[in-house]
mmCIF file of C-alpha atoms in Angstrom:
data_model
loop_
_atom_site.group_PDB
_atom_site.id
_atom_site.type_symbol
_atom_site.label_atom_id
_atom_site.label_comp_id
_atom_site.label_asym_id
_atom_site.label_seq_id
_atom_site.Cartn_x
_atom_site.Cartn_y
_atom_site.Cartn_z
ATOM 1 C CA ASP A 1296 -20.317 14.103 130.599
ATOM 2 C CA ILE A 1297 -17.274 15.351 132.468
ATOM 3 C CA GLN A 1298 -17.933 18.638 134.250
ATOM 4 C CA LEU A 1299 -15.238 21.219 134.966
ATOM 5 C CA THR A 1300 -15.619 23.770 137.745
ATOM 6 C CA GLN A 1301 -13.299 26.752 137.915
ATOM 7 C CA SER A 1302 -12.667 28.995 140.886
ATOM 8 C CA PRO A 1303 -12.803 31.830 141.415
ATOM 9 C CA SER A 1304 -15.221 33.148 138.783
ATOM 10 C CA THR A 1305 -13.739 36.619 139.108
ATOM 11 C CA LEU A 1306 -10.330 37.604 140.396
ATOM 12 C CA SER A 1307 -9.108 41.143 141.068
ATOM 13 C CA ALA A 1308 -5.356 41.635 141.129
ATOM 14 C CA SER A 1309 -2.608 44.150 140.431
ATOM 15 C CA VAL A 1310 0.313 44.191 138.030
ATOM 16 C CA GLY A 1311 3.117 42.150 139.567
ATOM 17 C CA ASP A 1312 0.834 39.942 141.645
ATOM 18 C CA ARG A 1313 0.976 36.157 141.653
ATOM 19 C CA VAL A 1314 -2.410 34.592 140.970
ATOM 20 C CA THR A 1315 -3.751 31.054 140.857
ATOM 21 C CA ILE A 1316 -6.883 29.692 139.207
ATOM 22 C CA THR A 1317 -8.239 26.246 140.043
ATOM 23 C CA CYS A 1318 -10.097 23.787 137.832
ATOM 24 C CA ARG A 1319 -11.769 20.694 139.274
ATOM 25 C CA ALA A 1320 -12.996 17.809 137.129
ATOM 26 C CA SER A 1321 -16.000 15.664 137.993
ATOM 27 C CA GLN A 1322 -13.985 12.540 137.223
ATOM 28 C CA ASP A 1323 -10.383 11.526 136.671
ATOM 29 C CA ILE A 1324 -9.018 13.054 133.454
ATOM 30 C CA ASN A 1325 -5.386 12.053 134.013
ATOM 31 C CA MET A 1326 -3.328 14.937 132.610
ATOM 32 C CA TRP A 1327 -5.637 15.756 129.704
ATOM 33 C CA LEU A 1328 -6.290 19.366 130.537
ATOM 34 C CA SER A 1329 -5.529 22.608 128.744
ATOM 35 C CA TRP A 1330 -5.767 26.259 129.746
ATOM 36 C CA TYR A 1331 -6.783 29.115 127.460
ATOM 37 C CA GLN A 1332 -6.713 32.886 127.626
ATOM 38 C CA GLN A 1333 -9.493 34.827 125.916
ATOM 39 C CA LYS A 1334 -9.779 38.543 125.338
ATOM 40 C CA PRO A 1335 -13.016 40.310 124.327
ATOM 41 C CA GLY A 1336 -13.918 39.723 120.703
ATOM 42 C CA LYS A 1337 -11.103 37.211 120.181
ATOM 43 C CA ALA A 1338 -10.830 33.439 119.948
ATOM 44 C CA PRO A 1339 -9.272 31.589 122.872
ATOM 45 C CA LYS A 1340 -5.504 31.216 122.892
ATOM 46 C CA LEU A 1341 -3.871 27.999 124.076
ATOM 47 C CA LEU A 1342 -1.520 28.598 127.019
ATOM 48 C CA ILE A 1343 -0.946 25.216 128.657
ATOM 49 C CA TYR A 1344 -1.564 21.675 127.424
ATOM 50 C CA GLN A 1345 -1.326 18.284 129.091
ATOM 51 C CA ALA A 1346 -1.788 20.068 132.424
ATOM 52 C CA SER A 1347 1.723 21.494 132.687
ATOM 53 C CA PHE A 1348 3.317 21.985 129.260
ATOM 54 C CA LEU A 1349 3.745 25.553 128.102
ATOM 55 C CA GLU A 1350 2.590 26.212 124.548
ATOM 56 C CA SER A 1351 5.229 27.688 122.266
ATOM 57 C CA GLY A 1352 5.415 31.464 122.497
ATOM 58 C CA VAL A 1353 3.618 31.729 125.826
ATOM 59 C CA PRO A 1354 5.535 33.664 128.509
ATOM 60 C CA SER A 1355 7.194 31.616 131.221
ATOM 61 C CA THR A 1356 5.235 33.577 133.832
ATOM 62 C CA PHE A 1357 2.424 31.103 133.076
ATOM 63 C CA SER A 1358 2.559 27.613 134.547
ATOM 64 C CA GLY A 1359 0.168 24.741 135.065
ATOM 65 C CA SER A 1360 0.052 21.817 137.440
ATOM 66 C CA GLY A 1361 -2.204 19.009 138.553
ATOM 67 C CA PHE A 1362 -3.329 15.504 137.736
ATOM 68 C CA GLY A 1363 -6.519 13.513 137.982
ATOM 69 C CA THR A 1364 -9.276 15.869 139.133
ATOM 70 C CA GLU A 1365 -7.575 19.000 140.418
ATOM 71 C CA PHE A 1366 -5.546 21.444 138.347
ATOM 72 C CA THR A 1367 -4.146 24.939 138.703
ATOM 73 C CA LEU A 1368 -3.021 27.725 136.420
ATOM 74 C CA THR A 1369 -0.552 30.149 137.979
ATOM 75 C CA ILE A 1370 0.644 33.487 136.675
ATOM 76 C CA SER A 1371 3.773 34.322 138.647
ATOM 77 C CA SER A 1372 3.887 38.071 137.967
ATOM 78 C CA LEU A 1373 0.898 39.689 136.321
ATOM 79 C CA GLN A 1374 1.533 41.877 133.306
ATOM 80 C CA PRO A 1375 -0.956 44.405 131.881
ATOM 81 C CA ASP A 1376 -1.600 42.106 128.908
ATOM 82 C CA ASP A 1377 -2.676 39.260 131.219
ATOM 83 C CA PHE A 1378 -5.985 40.805 132.242
ATOM 84 C CA ALA A 1379 -8.444 38.594 130.376
ATOM 85 C CA SER A 1380 -10.673 35.561 130.869
ATOM 86 C CA TYR A 1381 -9.211 32.111 131.422
ATOM 87 C CA TYR A 1382 -10.786 28.731 130.691
ATOM 88 C CA CYS A 1383 -9.774 25.177 131.405
ATOM 89 C CA GLN A 1384 -10.686 22.390 128.978
ATOM 90 C CA GLN A 1385 -10.600 18.628 129.322
ATOM 91 C CA TYR A 1386 -9.826 16.446 126.328
ATOM 92 C CA ILE A 1387 -9.956 12.851 127.462
ATOM 93 C CA GLY A 1388 -11.424 10.856 124.611
ATOM 94 C CA TYR A 1389 -12.951 12.655 121.664
ATOM 95 C CA SER A 1390 -15.242 15.064 123.531
ATOM 96 C CA ARG A 1391 -14.325 18.379 125.052
ATOM 97 C CA THR A 1392 -15.771 20.360 127.918
ATOM 98 C CA PHE A 1393 -14.759 23.700 129.315
ATOM 99 C CA GLY A 1394 -14.852 25.344 132.680
ATOM 100 C CA GLN A 1395 -17.141 28.317 133.175
ATOM 101 C CA GLY A 1396 -14.233 30.729 133.040
ATOM 102 C CA THR A 1397 -12.363 33.071 135.372
ATOM 103 C CA LYS A 1398 -12.310 36.766 134.640
ATOM 104 C CA LEU A 1399 -9.074 38.380 135.774
ATOM 105 C CA GLU A 1400 -9.631 42.075 136.470
ATOM 106 C CA ILE A 1401 -7.351 44.932 137.396
ATOM 107 C CA LYS A 1402 -7.685 45.877 141.045
ATOM 108 C CA GLN B 174 1.668 29.897 109.200
ATOM 109 C CA VAL B 175 -1.350 27.946 110.366
ATOM 110 C CA GLN B 176 -4.652 29.686 109.728
ATOM 111 C CA LEU B 177 -8.294 28.737 110.014
ATOM 112 C CA VAL B 178 -10.582 31.130 108.167
ATOM 113 C CA GLN B 179 -14.305 30.849 108.710
ATOM 114 C CA SER B 180 -17.174 31.994 106.544
ATOM 115 C CA GLY B 181 -19.031 35.185 107.335
ATOM 116 C CA ALA B 182 -21.933 36.035 109.591
ATOM 117 C CA GLU B 183 -25.306 34.452 108.897
ATOM 118 C CA VAL B 184 -28.905 35.371 109.669
ATOM 119 C CA ARG B 185 -31.560 32.659 109.651
ATOM 120 C CA GLN B 186 -35.194 32.307 110.573
ATOM 121 C CA PRO B 187 -36.248 29.870 113.301
ATOM 122 C CA GLY B 188 -36.431 26.322 111.985
ATOM 123 C CA ALA B 189 -33.925 26.935 109.224
ATOM 124 C CA SER B 190 -30.432 25.482 108.780
ATOM 125 C CA VAL B 191 -27.022 27.084 108.551
ATOM 126 C CA LYS B 192 -23.786 25.745 107.121
ATOM 127 C CA ILE B 193 -20.497 27.323 108.207
ATOM 128 C CA SER B 194 -17.136 26.648 106.585
ATOM 129 C CA CYS B 195 -13.634 26.577 108.037
ATOM 130 C CA LYS B 196 -10.762 26.719 105.550
ATOM 131 C CA ALA B 197 -7.380 25.563 106.808
ATOM 132 C CA SER B 198 -3.977 26.579 105.507
ATOM 133 C CA GLY B 199 -0.344 26.356 106.569
ATOM 134 C CA TYR B 200 -0.349 22.663 107.459
ATOM 135 C CA THR B 201 -1.436 19.285 106.112
ATOM 136 C CA PHE B 202 -5.198 19.364 106.592
ATOM 137 C CA THR B 203 -5.646 15.631 107.122
ATOM 138 C CA THR B 204 -3.164 15.365 109.997
ATOM 139 C CA HIS B 205 -5.280 17.241 112.562
ATOM 140 C CA SER B 206 -8.921 16.837 113.476
ATOM 141 C CA ILE B 207 -11.203 19.869 113.542
ATOM 142 C CA HIS B 208 -13.576 20.701 116.386
ATOM 143 C CA TRP B 209 -16.570 22.993 116.351
ATOM 144 C CA ILE B 210 -17.215 25.019 119.501
ATOM 145 C CA ARG B 211 -19.653 27.804 120.253
ATOM 146 C CA GLN B 212 -19.827 30.601 122.778
ATOM 147 C CA ALA B 213 -22.726 32.823 123.742
ATOM 148 C CA PRO B 214 -21.780 36.269 125.080
ATOM 149 C CA GLY B 215 -20.395 35.968 128.586
ATOM 150 C CA GLN B 216 -20.918 32.218 128.593
ATOM 151 C CA ARG B 217 -18.604 29.251 128.717
ATOM 152 C CA LEU B 218 -17.352 27.600 125.563
ATOM 153 C CA GLU B 219 -19.559 24.718 124.427
ATOM 154 C CA TRP B 220 -18.266 21.798 122.395
ATOM 155 C CA ILE B 221 -20.445 20.783 119.438
ATOM 156 C CA GLY B 222 -18.520 18.046 117.678
ATOM 157 C CA TRP B 223 -15.396 16.835 115.934
ATOM 158 C CA ILE B 224 -14.297 15.426 112.615
ATOM 159 C CA ASN B 225 -11.258 13.341 111.880
ATOM 160 C CA THR B 226 -10.193 15.106 108.708
ATOM 161 C CA GLY B 227 -8.294 12.061 107.511
ATOM 162 C CA SER B 228 -10.968 9.367 107.875
ATOM 163 C CA GLY B 229 -14.065 11.557 107.961
ATOM 164 C CA GLU B 230 -15.184 9.995 111.262
ATOM 165 C CA THR B 231 -17.337 12.316 113.334
ATOM 166 C CA LYS B 232 -18.410 12.550 116.961
ATOM 167 C CA TYR B 233 -21.024 14.907 118.331
ATOM 168 C CA SER B 234 -22.069 16.217 121.697
ATOM 169 C CA GLN B 235 -25.256 14.504 122.841
ATOM 170 C CA LYS B 236 -26.866 17.936 123.039
ATOM 171 C CA PHE B 237 -26.497 18.418 119.279
ATOM 172 C CA GLN B 238 -26.801 14.805 118.123
ATOM 173 C CA GLY B 239 -29.351 14.559 115.315
ATOM 174 C CA ARG B 240 -29.258 18.266 114.617
ATOM 175 C CA VAL B 241 -25.663 18.788 113.460
ATOM 176 C CA ILE B 242 -23.600 17.317 110.666
ATOM 177 C CA ILE B 243 -19.884 17.985 110.342
ATOM 178 C CA THR B 244 -18.180 17.212 107.050
ATOM 179 C CA ARG B 245 -14.928 17.978 105.297
ATOM 180 C CA ASP B 246 -13.612 18.410 101.775
ATOM 181 C CA THR B 247 -9.984 17.367 101.715
ATOM 182 C CA SER B 248 -9.479 18.776 98.221
ATOM 183 C CA ALA B 249 -10.447 22.208 99.533
ATOM 184 C CA ASN B 250 -8.828 21.854 102.991
ATOM 185 C CA THR B 251 -12.174 22.869 104.436
ATOM 186 C CA ALA B 252 -14.390 21.608 107.220
ATOM 187 C CA TYR B 253 -18.107 22.379 107.454
ATOM 188 C CA MET B 254 -20.691 22.449 110.194
ATOM 189 C CA ASP B 255 -24.352 22.170 109.255
ATOM 190 C CA LEU B 256 -26.767 22.969 112.110
ATOM 191 C CA ARG B 257 -30.476 22.364 111.571
ATOM 192 C CA GLY B 258 -33.686 23.268 113.340
ATOM 193 C CA LEU B 259 -32.339 26.612 114.515
ATOM 194 C CA THR B 260 -33.889 28.365 117.494
ATOM 195 C CA SER B 261 -33.115 31.642 119.204
ATOM 196 C CA GLU B 262 -30.834 29.727 121.571
ATOM 197 C CA ASP B 263 -28.532 29.017 118.625
ATOM 198 C CA THR B 264 -27.818 32.729 118.220
ATOM 199 C CA THR B 265 -24.175 32.826 119.136
ATOM 200 C CA LEU B 266 -20.583 32.784 117.902
ATOM 201 C CA TYR B 267 -19.306 29.565 116.355
ATOM 202 C CA TYR B 268 -15.624 28.621 116.182
ATOM 203 C CA CYS B 269 -13.689 25.905 114.435
ATOM 204 C CA ALA B 270 -10.456 24.842 116.095
ATOM 205 C CA ARG B 271 -7.606 22.525 115.220
ATOM 206 C CA ASP B 272 -7.029 19.538 117.456
ATOM 207 C CA ARG B 273 -3.647 19.144 119.082
ATOM 208 C CA VAL B 274 -3.405 18.397 122.814
ATOM 209 C CA GLY B 275 -6.407 20.653 123.170
ATOM 210 C CA ASN B 276 -7.042 23.184 120.436
ATOM 211 C CA ASP B 277 -4.007 25.117 119.304
ATOM 212 C CA PHE B 278 -5.387 27.196 116.433
ATOM 213 C CA TRP B 279 -8.844 28.704 116.174
ATOM 214 C CA GLY B 280 -10.861 30.349 113.453
ATOM 215 C CA GLN B 281 -11.968 33.940 113.874
ATOM 216 C CA GLY B 282 -15.536 32.915 114.690
ATOM 217 C CA THR B 283 -18.805 33.109 112.762
ATOM 218 C CA LEU B 284 -21.803 34.874 114.256
ATOM 219 C CA VAL B 285 -25.102 33.151 113.606
ATOM 220 C CA THR B 286 -28.245 35.118 114.366
ATOM 221 C CA VAL B 287 -31.599 33.370 114.490
ATOM 222 C CA SER B 288 -34.470 35.794 114.217
ATOM 223 C CA ALA B 289 -37.936 35.912 112.746
#
C-alpha cells in the first residue's frame, strides 16, 4: 500500500500568515494527489485535486504543487475560517490512502 | 445540487453486522463511483472500498477484504456498505464519498457504535 506522510502534524500560525504543509508519498503517484480541509464534526472538503488544480469555489489563497513523491499545500494569507485540519490523499489506481493530517491552530 | 445522504446512527453488539446506505441526488448516479471511508476521532481517514456504480464492480482495502460488501441499487440511486464481524475497533464514523479526481462530495457520516 502507498503510505502518505504529512508534516508538520500541528502548525500554529496567525491570520495573514503564509503557511505550507508537505505530503510525501512512499512511491511515485504522478500527480494523483488531492488536499482536503476538515472542520470538527464535518466531512472533509475537497480543496485541490491533481496536485495543483483548485476545486471550484475554493479561495485562490489556496494552492498546491508537486509531482511524484513530494507535494505541498500552501495558504498564502491565512483567514480565520482556515483554521482546521488538512489531509492529503492519493488516488492512483482504485485505492485511496490519506495522510495523518495537519492541524492548523491559531497562534 | 449534488447531495449524498447517509442513513442514521447504528448500535450493534460485537460479532454483528451493520449495513449503511448512501443516497445520491443531483447528478446521474451511474457516472461516478462511490467510496466508503471511515474516521475514528482524531485519527486519519481510512479507505474501506469502492464501487463502480455503473458496472457494480467493487474493490476493497485488504484490511477489510472478506468482511465488507459494497453494493448499489441504481433504481434507488443508493450505495450500501455491509460490514460484518464487528468489533469495538469498528466503532467510528463512516462516510460515503463521490469519486471525481479524489472525492468531491461526501455524505454527512454515519456513526456506528459496537458495544455489548
